[in-house]
């Protein structure tokens, strides 16, 4: 497993270096919007799909995936304001032959405001742009349980919703594919209820794409133009 992970890391690093050296795009756009698929490591549960059978009982676990829609706008040469709307969740089903089925769905919907700090200059010609980020906002948590009994058509539905404050810190990389489009890799750690001990607190890993528009002119560039005119 270690060798496989090392090979994957090396291939990824090679791709990053090749992409960075093969393209040269300015990152001085002022505004952007992006979409990102994500894996949220909530309560340290395994990701993906798991199917287990034991006698007449079938258990299926699906999680912990989700997605984000985010919008950002440049504040100055190094800082950007970011608004993010996301959703992530997991589902568990347990079916007993001829008896019934139990379904449990856990979902979290964060609405976050934050800032991103680019580690390279805004007018860099590199296709690779690393950044750090942090922010906060409300986290809507929904827990849904359904208990269905086949023999008497009895169904019980239990829904519990609550809102918790929270925040995040993280970082990521943008890979410019052109002057207006690129790929995004992002890592965050979410502190739901501002506590790392909360059930939904944990690391989140995302991969997606973004579009940018609008030309950004730094105050220094404007000052140079003003001096030249005078």
XYZ file of C-alpha atoms in Angstrom:
230
model
C 0.000 0.000 0.000
C 2.882 2.356 0.825
C 4.556 1.773 -2.548
C 1.275 2.348 -4.349
C 0.719 5.646 -2.549
C 4.299 6.705 -3.279
C 3.863 5.903 -6.983
C 0.640 7.877 -7.101
C 2.327 10.839 -5.412
C 5.242 10.748 -7.870
C 2.943 10.591 -10.895
C 0.912 13.475 -9.510
C 4.052 15.516 -8.858
C 5.281 14.859 -12.402
C 1.932 15.980 -13.805
C 2.042 19.156 -11.739
C 5.591 20.035 -12.796
C 4.901 19.297 -16.450
C 1.724 21.330 -16.441
C 3.386 24.201 -14.606
C 6.340 24.389 -16.977
C 4.364 23.861 -20.164
C 1.957 26.753 -19.635
C 2.409 30.370 -18.669
C -0.776 32.215 -17.786
C -1.260 35.352 -15.759
C -3.380 34.859 -12.627
C -4.422 38.488 -12.278
C -8.123 37.904 -12.942
C -10.388 39.682 -10.481
C -13.320 37.264 -10.136
C -14.073 33.567 -10.433
C -16.556 30.751 -9.833
C -15.824 27.084 -9.269
C -17.306 23.627 -8.717
C -15.588 21.004 -6.589
C -16.322 17.368 -5.747
C -15.252 16.410 -2.244
C -14.622 13.675 0.286
C -15.347 14.730 3.877
C -13.748 12.512 6.522
C -16.612 12.876 8.991
C -16.421 10.724 12.157
C -13.466 8.806 10.648
C -15.722 6.519 8.621
C -14.526 4.849 5.381
C -15.435 6.429 2.062
C -16.965 4.868 -1.022
C -19.535 2.071 -1.109
C -19.456 -0.928 1.213
C -21.806 -3.924 0.899
C -21.877 -6.649 3.553
C -24.094 -9.698 3.870
C -24.594 -11.797 6.963
C -27.247 -14.457 6.771
C -30.443 -12.732 5.753
C -29.154 -9.239 6.545
C -27.638 -6.946 3.893
C -25.823 -3.779 4.964
C -24.861 -1.006 2.521
C -22.782 2.047 3.500
C -22.345 4.996 1.120
C -20.263 8.062 1.996
C -18.793 10.488 2.711
C -19.002 12.432 -0.546
C -20.322 15.807 -1.543
C -19.711 18.933 -3.559
C -19.163 22.689 -3.439
C -20.111 25.764 -5.411
C -17.825 28.699 -4.631
C -17.350 32.276 -5.765
C -14.317 34.467 -5.149
C -13.290 38.073 -5.744
C -9.866 39.652 -5.441
C -9.358 42.151 -2.594
C -5.757 43.124 -3.328
C -2.572 41.657 -4.802
C -2.473 38.652 -2.440
C -5.905 38.316 -0.809
C -9.227 37.095 -2.207
C -12.679 36.994 -0.606
C -14.494 33.656 -0.980
C -18.126 32.551 -0.548
C -18.783 28.789 -0.509
C -21.953 26.673 -0.445
C -21.455 22.949 0.068
C -23.175 19.684 0.893
C -21.774 16.351 2.054
C -23.283 13.258 3.558
C -23.424 9.537 4.013
C -26.128 6.878 4.029
C -26.508 3.480 5.650
C -29.117 0.842 4.876
C -29.782 -2.454 6.624
C -32.262 -4.854 5.047
C -33.580 -8.039 6.638
C -35.163 -10.540 4.269
C -38.965 -10.445 4.470
C -38.860 -8.289 7.617
C -37.943 -4.755 6.809
C -35.365 -2.095 6.143
C -33.626 0.580 8.197
C -32.174 3.651 6.458
C -30.013 6.316 8.077
C -28.921 9.475 6.226
C -26.556 12.076 7.679
C -26.015 15.313 5.748
C -24.239 18.582 6.421
C -24.675 21.840 4.473
C -22.126 24.584 5.222
C -22.515 28.201 4.081
C -19.095 29.774 4.542
C -17.407 33.142 4.143
C -13.642 33.246 4.096
C -10.406 34.535 2.677
C -7.755 33.033 0.448
C -4.117 34.138 0.482
C -2.115 33.448 -2.680
C 1.490 32.508 -1.980
C 2.772 33.757 -5.347
C 2.517 37.229 -6.874
C -0.764 38.074 -8.604
C 1.007 38.671 -11.926
C 3.007 35.438 -11.880
C 3.222 33.598 -15.196
C 3.310 30.178 -13.524
C 0.431 27.793 -14.180
C 0.706 26.608 -10.579
C -0.774 28.832 -7.840
C -0.663 27.600 -4.198
C -2.780 29.304 -1.538
C -3.835 29.220 2.112
C -7.428 29.744 3.248
C -9.594 30.227 6.325
C -13.187 31.171 7.089
C -16.324 30.547 9.118
C -20.095 30.244 8.907
C -23.133 28.133 9.833
C -23.207 24.347 9.345
C -26.693 22.875 8.836
C -26.806 19.270 10.078
C -29.647 16.879 9.199
C -30.018 13.348 10.549
C -32.794 11.254 8.993
C -33.786 7.744 10.062
C -36.426 5.617 8.325
C -37.696 2.306 9.741
C -39.848 0.284 7.341
C -41.511 -3.046 8.249
C -42.718 -5.112 5.299
C -45.121 -7.386 7.152
C -47.478 -4.646 8.371
C -46.641 -1.680 6.076
C -45.450 0.211 9.144
C -42.999 3.052 8.460
C -41.426 5.421 10.946
C -39.500 8.548 9.935
C -37.304 10.462 12.353
C -35.775 13.810 11.318
C -33.437 15.908 13.431
C -32.059 19.229 12.162
C -29.753 21.685 13.873
C -27.418 24.548 13.016
C -23.932 24.794 14.438
C -21.378 27.588 13.990
C -17.944 26.603 12.815
C -14.862 27.447 10.850
C -12.160 26.009 8.642
C -8.488 26.347 7.775
C -6.714 24.861 4.804
C -4.945 25.378 1.534
C -4.816 24.249 -2.031
C -3.481 24.557 -5.548
C -4.859 26.076 -8.737
C -3.632 24.722 -12.092
C -4.314 27.144 -14.917
C -5.318 25.434 -18.175
C -5.855 28.756 -19.937
C -6.387 32.439 -19.254
C -9.900 31.816 -17.930
C -10.158 28.160 -16.795
C -8.250 25.863 -14.448
C -8.264 22.879 -12.090
C -8.460 23.203 -8.313
C -7.236 20.872 -5.557
C -8.264 21.874 -2.041
C -7.750 20.564 1.512
C -9.624 21.898 4.544
C -10.056 20.994 8.174
C -13.536 21.836 9.467
C -14.116 22.745 13.107
C -17.871 22.202 13.469
C -19.127 23.981 16.600
C -15.514 25.258 16.746
C -14.456 21.909 18.211
C -12.272 19.208 16.687
C -14.144 16.671 18.844
C -17.476 17.249 17.084
C -18.769 14.239 15.145
C -18.609 16.093 11.810
C -15.275 17.843 12.350
C -12.513 16.515 10.137
C -10.465 16.812 6.973
C -12.035 17.436 3.584
C -10.363 16.772 0.224
C -11.721 18.354 -2.957
C -10.980 18.360 -6.669
C -12.755 20.451 -9.305
C -12.522 23.213 -11.879
C -13.073 26.967 -11.983
C -13.643 29.833 -14.409
C -12.212 33.340 -14.043
C -12.958 36.700 -15.629
C -12.237 40.405 -15.171
C -8.795 41.995 -15.301
C -7.253 43.021 -11.978
C -5.051 46.128 -11.800
C -2.972 46.446 -8.650
C -2.610 49.817 -6.870
C 1.079 49.852 -7.807
C 0.254 49.474 -11.496
C -2.275 52.301 -11.277
C 0.305 54.488 -9.525
C 2.852 53.824 -12.287
C 0.296 54.794 -14.930
C -0.542 57.977 -13.010
C 3.129 58.965 -12.734
C 3.707 58.294 -16.435
C 0.767 60.492 -17.430
C 1.920 63.318 -15.176
